[in-house]
Each structure stands twice: as C-alpha cells, then as structure tokens.
mmCIF file with all atom_site columns, C-alpha atoms in Angstrom:
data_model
loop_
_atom_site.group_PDB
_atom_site.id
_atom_site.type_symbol
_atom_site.label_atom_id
_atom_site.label_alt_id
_atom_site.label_comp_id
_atom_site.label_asym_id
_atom_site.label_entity_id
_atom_site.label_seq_id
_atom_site.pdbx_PDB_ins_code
_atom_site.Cartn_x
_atom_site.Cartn_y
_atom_site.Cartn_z
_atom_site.occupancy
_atom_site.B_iso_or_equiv
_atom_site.pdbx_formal_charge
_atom_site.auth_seq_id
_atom_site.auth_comp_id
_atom_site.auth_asym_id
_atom_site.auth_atom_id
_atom_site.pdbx_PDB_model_num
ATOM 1   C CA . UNK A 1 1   ? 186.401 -26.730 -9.247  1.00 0.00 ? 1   UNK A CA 1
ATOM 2   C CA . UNK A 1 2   ? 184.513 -28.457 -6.529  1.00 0.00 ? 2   UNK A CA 1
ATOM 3   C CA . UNK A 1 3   ? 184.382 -25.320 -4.478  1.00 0.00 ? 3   UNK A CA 1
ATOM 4   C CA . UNK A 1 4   ? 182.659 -23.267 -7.162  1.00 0.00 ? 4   UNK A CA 1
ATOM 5   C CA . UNK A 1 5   ? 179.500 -25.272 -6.703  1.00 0.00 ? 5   UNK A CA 1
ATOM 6   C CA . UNK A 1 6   ? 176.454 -24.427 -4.897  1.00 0.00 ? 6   UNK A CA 1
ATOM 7   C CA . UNK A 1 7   ? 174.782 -27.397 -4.357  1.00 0.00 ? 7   UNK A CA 1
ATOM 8   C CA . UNK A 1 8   ? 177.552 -28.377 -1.485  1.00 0.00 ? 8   UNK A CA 1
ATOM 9   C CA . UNK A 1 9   ? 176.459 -26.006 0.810   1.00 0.00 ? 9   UNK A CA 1
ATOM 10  C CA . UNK A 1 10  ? 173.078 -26.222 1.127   1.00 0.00 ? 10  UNK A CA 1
ATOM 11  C CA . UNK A 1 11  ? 172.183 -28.600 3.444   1.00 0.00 ? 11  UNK A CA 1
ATOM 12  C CA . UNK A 1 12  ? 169.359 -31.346 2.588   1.00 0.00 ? 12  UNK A CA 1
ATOM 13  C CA . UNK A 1 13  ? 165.825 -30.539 4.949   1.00 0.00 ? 13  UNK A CA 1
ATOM 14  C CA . UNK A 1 14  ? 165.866 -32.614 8.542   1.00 0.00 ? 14  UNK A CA 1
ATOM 15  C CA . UNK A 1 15  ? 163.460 -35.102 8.492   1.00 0.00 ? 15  UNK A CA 1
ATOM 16  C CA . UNK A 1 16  ? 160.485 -34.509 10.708  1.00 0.00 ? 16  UNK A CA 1
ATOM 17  C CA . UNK A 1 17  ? 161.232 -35.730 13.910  1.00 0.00 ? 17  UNK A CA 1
ATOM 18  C CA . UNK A 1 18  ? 164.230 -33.505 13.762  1.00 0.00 ? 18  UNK A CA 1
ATOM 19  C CA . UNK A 1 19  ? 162.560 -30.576 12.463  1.00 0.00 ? 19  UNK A CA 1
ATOM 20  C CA . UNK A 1 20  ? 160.000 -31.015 15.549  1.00 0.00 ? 20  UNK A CA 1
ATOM 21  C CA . UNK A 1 21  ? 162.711 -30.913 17.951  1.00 0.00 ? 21  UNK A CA 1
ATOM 22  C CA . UNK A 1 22  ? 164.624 -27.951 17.003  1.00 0.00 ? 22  UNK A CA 1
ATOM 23  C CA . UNK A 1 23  ? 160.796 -26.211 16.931  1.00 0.00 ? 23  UNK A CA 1
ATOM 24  C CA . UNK A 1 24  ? 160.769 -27.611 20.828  1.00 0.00 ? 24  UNK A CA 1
ATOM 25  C CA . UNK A 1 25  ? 164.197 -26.551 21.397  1.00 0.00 ? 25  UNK A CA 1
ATOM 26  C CA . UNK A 1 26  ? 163.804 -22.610 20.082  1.00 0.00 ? 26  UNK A CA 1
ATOM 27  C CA . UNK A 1 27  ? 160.561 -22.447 22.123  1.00 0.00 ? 27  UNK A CA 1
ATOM 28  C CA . UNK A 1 28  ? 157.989 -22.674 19.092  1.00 0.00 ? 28  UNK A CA 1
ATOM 29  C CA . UNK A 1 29  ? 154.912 -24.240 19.897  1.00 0.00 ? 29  UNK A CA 1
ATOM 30  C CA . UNK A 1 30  ? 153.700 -27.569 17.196  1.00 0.00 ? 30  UNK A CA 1
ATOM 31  C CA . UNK A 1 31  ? 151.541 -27.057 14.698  1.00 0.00 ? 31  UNK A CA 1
ATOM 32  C CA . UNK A 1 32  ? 148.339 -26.349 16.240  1.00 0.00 ? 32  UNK A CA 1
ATOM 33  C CA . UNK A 1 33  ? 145.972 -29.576 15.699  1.00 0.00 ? 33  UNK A CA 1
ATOM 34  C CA . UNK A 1 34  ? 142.857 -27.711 16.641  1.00 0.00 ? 34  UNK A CA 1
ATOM 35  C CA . UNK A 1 35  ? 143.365 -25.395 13.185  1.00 0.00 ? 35  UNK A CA 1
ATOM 36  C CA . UNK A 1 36  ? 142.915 -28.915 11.838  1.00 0.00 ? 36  UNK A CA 1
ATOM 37  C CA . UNK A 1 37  ? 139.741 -30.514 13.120  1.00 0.00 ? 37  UNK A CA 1
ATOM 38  C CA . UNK A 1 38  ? 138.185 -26.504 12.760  1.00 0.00 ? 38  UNK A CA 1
ATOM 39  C CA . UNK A 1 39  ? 138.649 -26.697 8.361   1.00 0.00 ? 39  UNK A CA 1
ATOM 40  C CA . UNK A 1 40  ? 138.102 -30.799 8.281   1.00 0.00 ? 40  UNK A CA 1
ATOM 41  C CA . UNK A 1 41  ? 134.964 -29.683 10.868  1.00 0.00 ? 41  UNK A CA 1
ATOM 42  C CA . UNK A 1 42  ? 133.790 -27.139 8.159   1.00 0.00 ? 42  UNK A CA 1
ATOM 43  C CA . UNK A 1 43  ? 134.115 -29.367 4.864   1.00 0.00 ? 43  UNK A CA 1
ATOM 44  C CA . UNK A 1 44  ? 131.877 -31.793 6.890   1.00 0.00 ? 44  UNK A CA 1
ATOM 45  C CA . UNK A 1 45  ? 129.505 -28.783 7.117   1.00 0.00 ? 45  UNK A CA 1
ATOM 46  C CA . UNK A 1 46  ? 129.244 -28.835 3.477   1.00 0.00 ? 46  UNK A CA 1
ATOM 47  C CA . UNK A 1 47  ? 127.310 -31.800 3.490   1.00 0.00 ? 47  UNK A CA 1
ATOM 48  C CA . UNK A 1 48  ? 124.705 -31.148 5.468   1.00 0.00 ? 48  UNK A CA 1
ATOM 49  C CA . UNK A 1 49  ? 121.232 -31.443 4.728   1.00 0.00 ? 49  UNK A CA 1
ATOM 50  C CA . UNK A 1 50  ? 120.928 -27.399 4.389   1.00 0.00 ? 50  UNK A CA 1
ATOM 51  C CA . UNK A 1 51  ? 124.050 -27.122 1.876   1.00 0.00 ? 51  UNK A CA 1
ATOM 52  C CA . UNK A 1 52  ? 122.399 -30.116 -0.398  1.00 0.00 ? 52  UNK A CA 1
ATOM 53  C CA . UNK A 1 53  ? 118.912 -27.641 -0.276  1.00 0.00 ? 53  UNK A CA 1
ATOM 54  C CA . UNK A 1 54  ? 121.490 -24.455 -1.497  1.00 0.00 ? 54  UNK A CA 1
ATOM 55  C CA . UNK A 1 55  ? 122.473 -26.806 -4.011  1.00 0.00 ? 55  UNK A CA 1
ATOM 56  C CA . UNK A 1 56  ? 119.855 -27.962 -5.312  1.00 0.00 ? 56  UNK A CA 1
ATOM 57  C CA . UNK A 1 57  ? 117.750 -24.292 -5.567  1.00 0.00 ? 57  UNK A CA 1
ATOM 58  C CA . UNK A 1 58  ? 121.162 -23.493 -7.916  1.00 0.00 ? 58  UNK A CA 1
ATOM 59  C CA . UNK A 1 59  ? 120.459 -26.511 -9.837  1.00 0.00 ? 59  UNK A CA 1
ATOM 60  C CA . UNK A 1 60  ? 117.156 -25.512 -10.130 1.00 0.00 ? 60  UNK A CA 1
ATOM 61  C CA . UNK A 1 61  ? 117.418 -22.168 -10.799 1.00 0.00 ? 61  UNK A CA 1
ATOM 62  C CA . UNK A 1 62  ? 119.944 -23.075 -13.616 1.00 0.00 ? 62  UNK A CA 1
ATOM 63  C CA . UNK A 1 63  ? 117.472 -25.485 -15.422 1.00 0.00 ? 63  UNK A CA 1
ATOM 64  C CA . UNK A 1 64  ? 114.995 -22.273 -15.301 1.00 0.00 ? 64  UNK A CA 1
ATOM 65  C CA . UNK A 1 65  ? 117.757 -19.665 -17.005 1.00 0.00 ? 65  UNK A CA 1
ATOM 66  C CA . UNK A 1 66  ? 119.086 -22.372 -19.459 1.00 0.00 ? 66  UNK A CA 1
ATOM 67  C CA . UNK A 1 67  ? 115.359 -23.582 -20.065 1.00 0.00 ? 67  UNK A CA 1
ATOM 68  C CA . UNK A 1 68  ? 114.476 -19.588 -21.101 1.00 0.00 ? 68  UNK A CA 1
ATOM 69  C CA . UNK A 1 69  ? 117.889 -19.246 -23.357 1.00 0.00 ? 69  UNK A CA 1
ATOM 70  C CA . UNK A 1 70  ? 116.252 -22.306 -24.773 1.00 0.00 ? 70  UNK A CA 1
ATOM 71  C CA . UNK A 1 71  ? 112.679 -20.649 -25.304 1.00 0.00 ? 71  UNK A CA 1
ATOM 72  C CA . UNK A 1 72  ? 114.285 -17.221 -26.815 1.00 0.00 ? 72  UNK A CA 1
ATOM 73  C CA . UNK A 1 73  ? 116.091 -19.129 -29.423 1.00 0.00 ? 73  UNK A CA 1
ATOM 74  C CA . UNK A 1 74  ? 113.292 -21.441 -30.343 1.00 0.00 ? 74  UNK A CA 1
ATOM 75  C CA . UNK A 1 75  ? 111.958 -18.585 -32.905 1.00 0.00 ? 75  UNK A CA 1
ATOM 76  C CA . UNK A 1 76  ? 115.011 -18.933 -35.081 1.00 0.00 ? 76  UNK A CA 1
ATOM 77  C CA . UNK A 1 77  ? 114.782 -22.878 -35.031 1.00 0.00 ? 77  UNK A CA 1
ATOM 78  C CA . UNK A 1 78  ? 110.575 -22.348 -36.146 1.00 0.00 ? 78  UNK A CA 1
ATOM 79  C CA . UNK A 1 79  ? 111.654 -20.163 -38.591 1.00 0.00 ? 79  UNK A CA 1
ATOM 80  C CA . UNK A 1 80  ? 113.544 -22.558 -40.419 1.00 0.00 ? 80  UNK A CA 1
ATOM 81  C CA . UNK A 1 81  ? 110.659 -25.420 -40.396 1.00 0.00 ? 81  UNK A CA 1
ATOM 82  C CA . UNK A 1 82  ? 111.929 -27.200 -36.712 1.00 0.00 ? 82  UNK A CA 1
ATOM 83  C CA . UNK A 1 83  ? 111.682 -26.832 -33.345 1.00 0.00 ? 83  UNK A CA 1
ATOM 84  C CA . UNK A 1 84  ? 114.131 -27.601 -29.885 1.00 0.00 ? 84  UNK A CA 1
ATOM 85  C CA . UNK A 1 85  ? 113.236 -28.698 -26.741 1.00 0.00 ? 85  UNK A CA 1
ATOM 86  C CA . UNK A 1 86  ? 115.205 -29.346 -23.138 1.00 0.00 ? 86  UNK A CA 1
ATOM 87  C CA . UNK A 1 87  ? 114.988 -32.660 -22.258 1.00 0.00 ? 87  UNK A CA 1
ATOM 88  C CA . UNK A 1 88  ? 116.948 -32.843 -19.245 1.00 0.00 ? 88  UNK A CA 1
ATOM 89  C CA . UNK A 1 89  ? 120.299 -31.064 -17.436 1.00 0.00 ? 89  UNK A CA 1
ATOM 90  C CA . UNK A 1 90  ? 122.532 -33.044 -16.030 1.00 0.00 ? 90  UNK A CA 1
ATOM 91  C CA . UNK A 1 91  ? 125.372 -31.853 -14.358 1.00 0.00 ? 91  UNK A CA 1
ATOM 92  C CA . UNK A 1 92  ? 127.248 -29.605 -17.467 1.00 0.00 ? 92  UNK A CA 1
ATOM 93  C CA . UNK A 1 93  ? 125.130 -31.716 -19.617 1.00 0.00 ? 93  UNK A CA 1
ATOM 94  C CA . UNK A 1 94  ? 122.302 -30.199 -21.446 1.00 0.00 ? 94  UNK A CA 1
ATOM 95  C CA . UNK A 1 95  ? 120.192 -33.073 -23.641 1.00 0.00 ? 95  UNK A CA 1
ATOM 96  C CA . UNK A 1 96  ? 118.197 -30.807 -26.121 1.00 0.00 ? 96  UNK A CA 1
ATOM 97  C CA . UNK A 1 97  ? 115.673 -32.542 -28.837 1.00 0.00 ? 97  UNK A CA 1
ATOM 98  C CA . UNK A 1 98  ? 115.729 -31.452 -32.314 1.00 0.00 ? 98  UNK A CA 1
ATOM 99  C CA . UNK A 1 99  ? 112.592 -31.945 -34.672 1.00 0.00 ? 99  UNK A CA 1
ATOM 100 C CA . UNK A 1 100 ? 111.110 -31.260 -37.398 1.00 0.00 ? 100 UNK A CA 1
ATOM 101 C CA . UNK A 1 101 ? 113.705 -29.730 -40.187 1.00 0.00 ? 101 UNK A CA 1
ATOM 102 C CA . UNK A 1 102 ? 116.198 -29.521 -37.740 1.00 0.00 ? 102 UNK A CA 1
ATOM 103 C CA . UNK A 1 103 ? 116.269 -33.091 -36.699 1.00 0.00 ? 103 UNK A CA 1
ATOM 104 C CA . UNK A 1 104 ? 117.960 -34.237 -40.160 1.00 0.00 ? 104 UNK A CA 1
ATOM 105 C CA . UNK A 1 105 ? 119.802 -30.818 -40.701 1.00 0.00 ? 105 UNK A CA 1
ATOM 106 C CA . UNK A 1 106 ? 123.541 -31.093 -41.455 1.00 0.00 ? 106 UNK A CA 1
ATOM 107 C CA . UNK A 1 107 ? 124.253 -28.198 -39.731 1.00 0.00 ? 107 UNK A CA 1
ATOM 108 C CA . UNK A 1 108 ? 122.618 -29.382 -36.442 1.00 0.00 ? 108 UNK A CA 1
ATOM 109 C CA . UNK A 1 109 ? 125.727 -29.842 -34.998 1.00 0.00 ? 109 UNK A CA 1
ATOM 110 C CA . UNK A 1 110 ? 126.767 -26.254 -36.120 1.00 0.00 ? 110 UNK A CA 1
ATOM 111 C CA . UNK A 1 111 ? 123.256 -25.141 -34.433 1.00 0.00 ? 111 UNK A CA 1
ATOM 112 C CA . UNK A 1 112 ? 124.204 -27.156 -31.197 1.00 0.00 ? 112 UNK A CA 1
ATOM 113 C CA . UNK A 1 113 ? 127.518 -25.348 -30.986 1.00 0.00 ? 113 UNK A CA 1
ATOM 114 C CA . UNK A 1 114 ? 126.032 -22.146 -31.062 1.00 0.00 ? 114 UNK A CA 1
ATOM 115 C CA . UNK A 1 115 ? 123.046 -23.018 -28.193 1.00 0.00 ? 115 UNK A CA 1
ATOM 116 C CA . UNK A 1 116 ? 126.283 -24.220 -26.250 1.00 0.00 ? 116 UNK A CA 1
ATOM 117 C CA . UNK A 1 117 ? 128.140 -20.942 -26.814 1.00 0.00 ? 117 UNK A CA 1
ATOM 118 C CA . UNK A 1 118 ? 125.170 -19.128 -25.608 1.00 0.00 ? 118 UNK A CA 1
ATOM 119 C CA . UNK A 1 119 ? 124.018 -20.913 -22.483 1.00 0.00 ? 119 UNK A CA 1
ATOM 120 C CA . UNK A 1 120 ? 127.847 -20.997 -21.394 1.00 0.00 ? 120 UNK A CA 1
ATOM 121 C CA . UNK A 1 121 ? 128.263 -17.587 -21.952 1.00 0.00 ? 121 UNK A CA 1
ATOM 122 C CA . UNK A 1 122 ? 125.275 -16.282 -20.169 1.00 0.00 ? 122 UNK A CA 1
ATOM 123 C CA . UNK A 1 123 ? 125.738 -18.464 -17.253 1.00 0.00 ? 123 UNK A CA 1
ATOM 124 C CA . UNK A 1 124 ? 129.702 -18.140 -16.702 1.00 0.00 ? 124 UNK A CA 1
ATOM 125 C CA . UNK A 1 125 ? 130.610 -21.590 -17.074 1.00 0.00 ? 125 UNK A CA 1
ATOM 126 C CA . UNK A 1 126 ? 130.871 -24.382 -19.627 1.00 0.00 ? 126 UNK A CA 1
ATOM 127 C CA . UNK A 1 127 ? 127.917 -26.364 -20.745 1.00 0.00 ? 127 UNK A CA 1
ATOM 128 C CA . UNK A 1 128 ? 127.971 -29.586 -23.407 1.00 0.00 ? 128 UNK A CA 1
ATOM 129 C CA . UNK A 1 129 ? 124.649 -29.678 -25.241 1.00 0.00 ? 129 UNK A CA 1
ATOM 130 C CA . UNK A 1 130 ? 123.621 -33.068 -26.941 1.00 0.00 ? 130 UNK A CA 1
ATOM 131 C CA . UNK A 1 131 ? 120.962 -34.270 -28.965 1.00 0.00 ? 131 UNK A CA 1
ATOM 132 C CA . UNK A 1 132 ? 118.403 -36.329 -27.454 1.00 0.00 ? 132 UNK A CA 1
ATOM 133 C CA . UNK A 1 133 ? 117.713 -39.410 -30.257 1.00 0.00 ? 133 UNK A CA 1
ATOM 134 C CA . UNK A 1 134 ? 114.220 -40.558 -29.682 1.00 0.00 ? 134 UNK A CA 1
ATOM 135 C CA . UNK A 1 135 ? 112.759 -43.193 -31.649 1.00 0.00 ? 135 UNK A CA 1
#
C-alpha cells in the first residue's frame, strides 16, 4: 500500500542556501539585485513632489465632475421643496447637505443611495455619500 502513494516521491524544496548552490554549480547566475533597487528606485519615484501635483489635479478634477453630477440633480431635489449641496470630498467620501424638505424626508437615505449610484457610476469607482448634520 505504501508504494501506491505519491507524496513519497516528491522530494520537499532545498532550503535556500542549497538552492543557491546548485544555481552556482549549473552555471546560473543569482538573482540579479540591481532588478531590485531599479522597482524599489521607481516606487520611491511615486512620491515625489511632481506625482503628489498629478494627484492632486485628479483630486481636483474629481471634486469638479462629482460637484456638476451634484448641480444636474439639484432640479429634482427643488422640485420637491429642498435643495443639496457638496460640502466636502474626502477620499471616497462625499459629505452632501440636505435642506429644506429634504432635510427631514424619510426617504433621504433612499435619495442618498441614488446620488451614490450615480456619481460611482459616472466616475468608475465607488463613492459613499453622507449627510452633512449642521446645526
């Protein structure tokens, strides 16, 4: 019965220092450490003072497209006696205030969903929007 089983011939994985010997020992070269410093060389790129600029003109020019979705649906919210505004974006986070009739509506959160659906879907990616609470 024993010799009907697999797992006895394969043969566990040499631990490194052996593994880097038989490379040395066939004539293959080490991993090459340059390959190495090159990609940790270009993540460090990333956070340079021009990739925080690119990053930021996206932010911006996010708060701009989500700020118009805002301003075509604010018809349908004065139509019904209230009114939205953007407060602020942070991050996946848009804060949104709610007045007038829509400020005590109990479908607000209903309303919110739907703002949500259609900022994430015309901007590819998912957005939370919250109510601002001002007092």
């Amino acid at each position: 019965m024993r010799d009907m089983q697999d797992d006895d011939t394969k043969s566990p994985a040499p631990p490194p220092a052996a593994a880097a010997a038989a490379r040395r020992a066939a004539g293959q070269a080490a991993p090459d450490a340059s390959a190495l410093r090159d990609r940790f060389a270009k993540l460090a790129q990333a956070d340079t003072p021009e990739a925080a600029v690119d990053a930021a003109a996206a932010a911006d020019d996010e708060v701009t497209r989500i700020r118009a979705l805002i301003d075509e649906m604010r018809p349908t919210f004065r139509r019904d006696g209230g009114d939205i505004e953007l407060v602020r974006v942070e991050g996946a986070k848009v804060i949104v205030h709610l007045s007038g009739a829509c400020a005590g509506c109990m479908l607000a959160g209903q309303t919110l969903y739907g703002v949500q659906k259609r900022i994430t879907d015309v901007l590819g990616r998912p957005f939370r929007v919250i109510p601002d609470i001002r007092h």
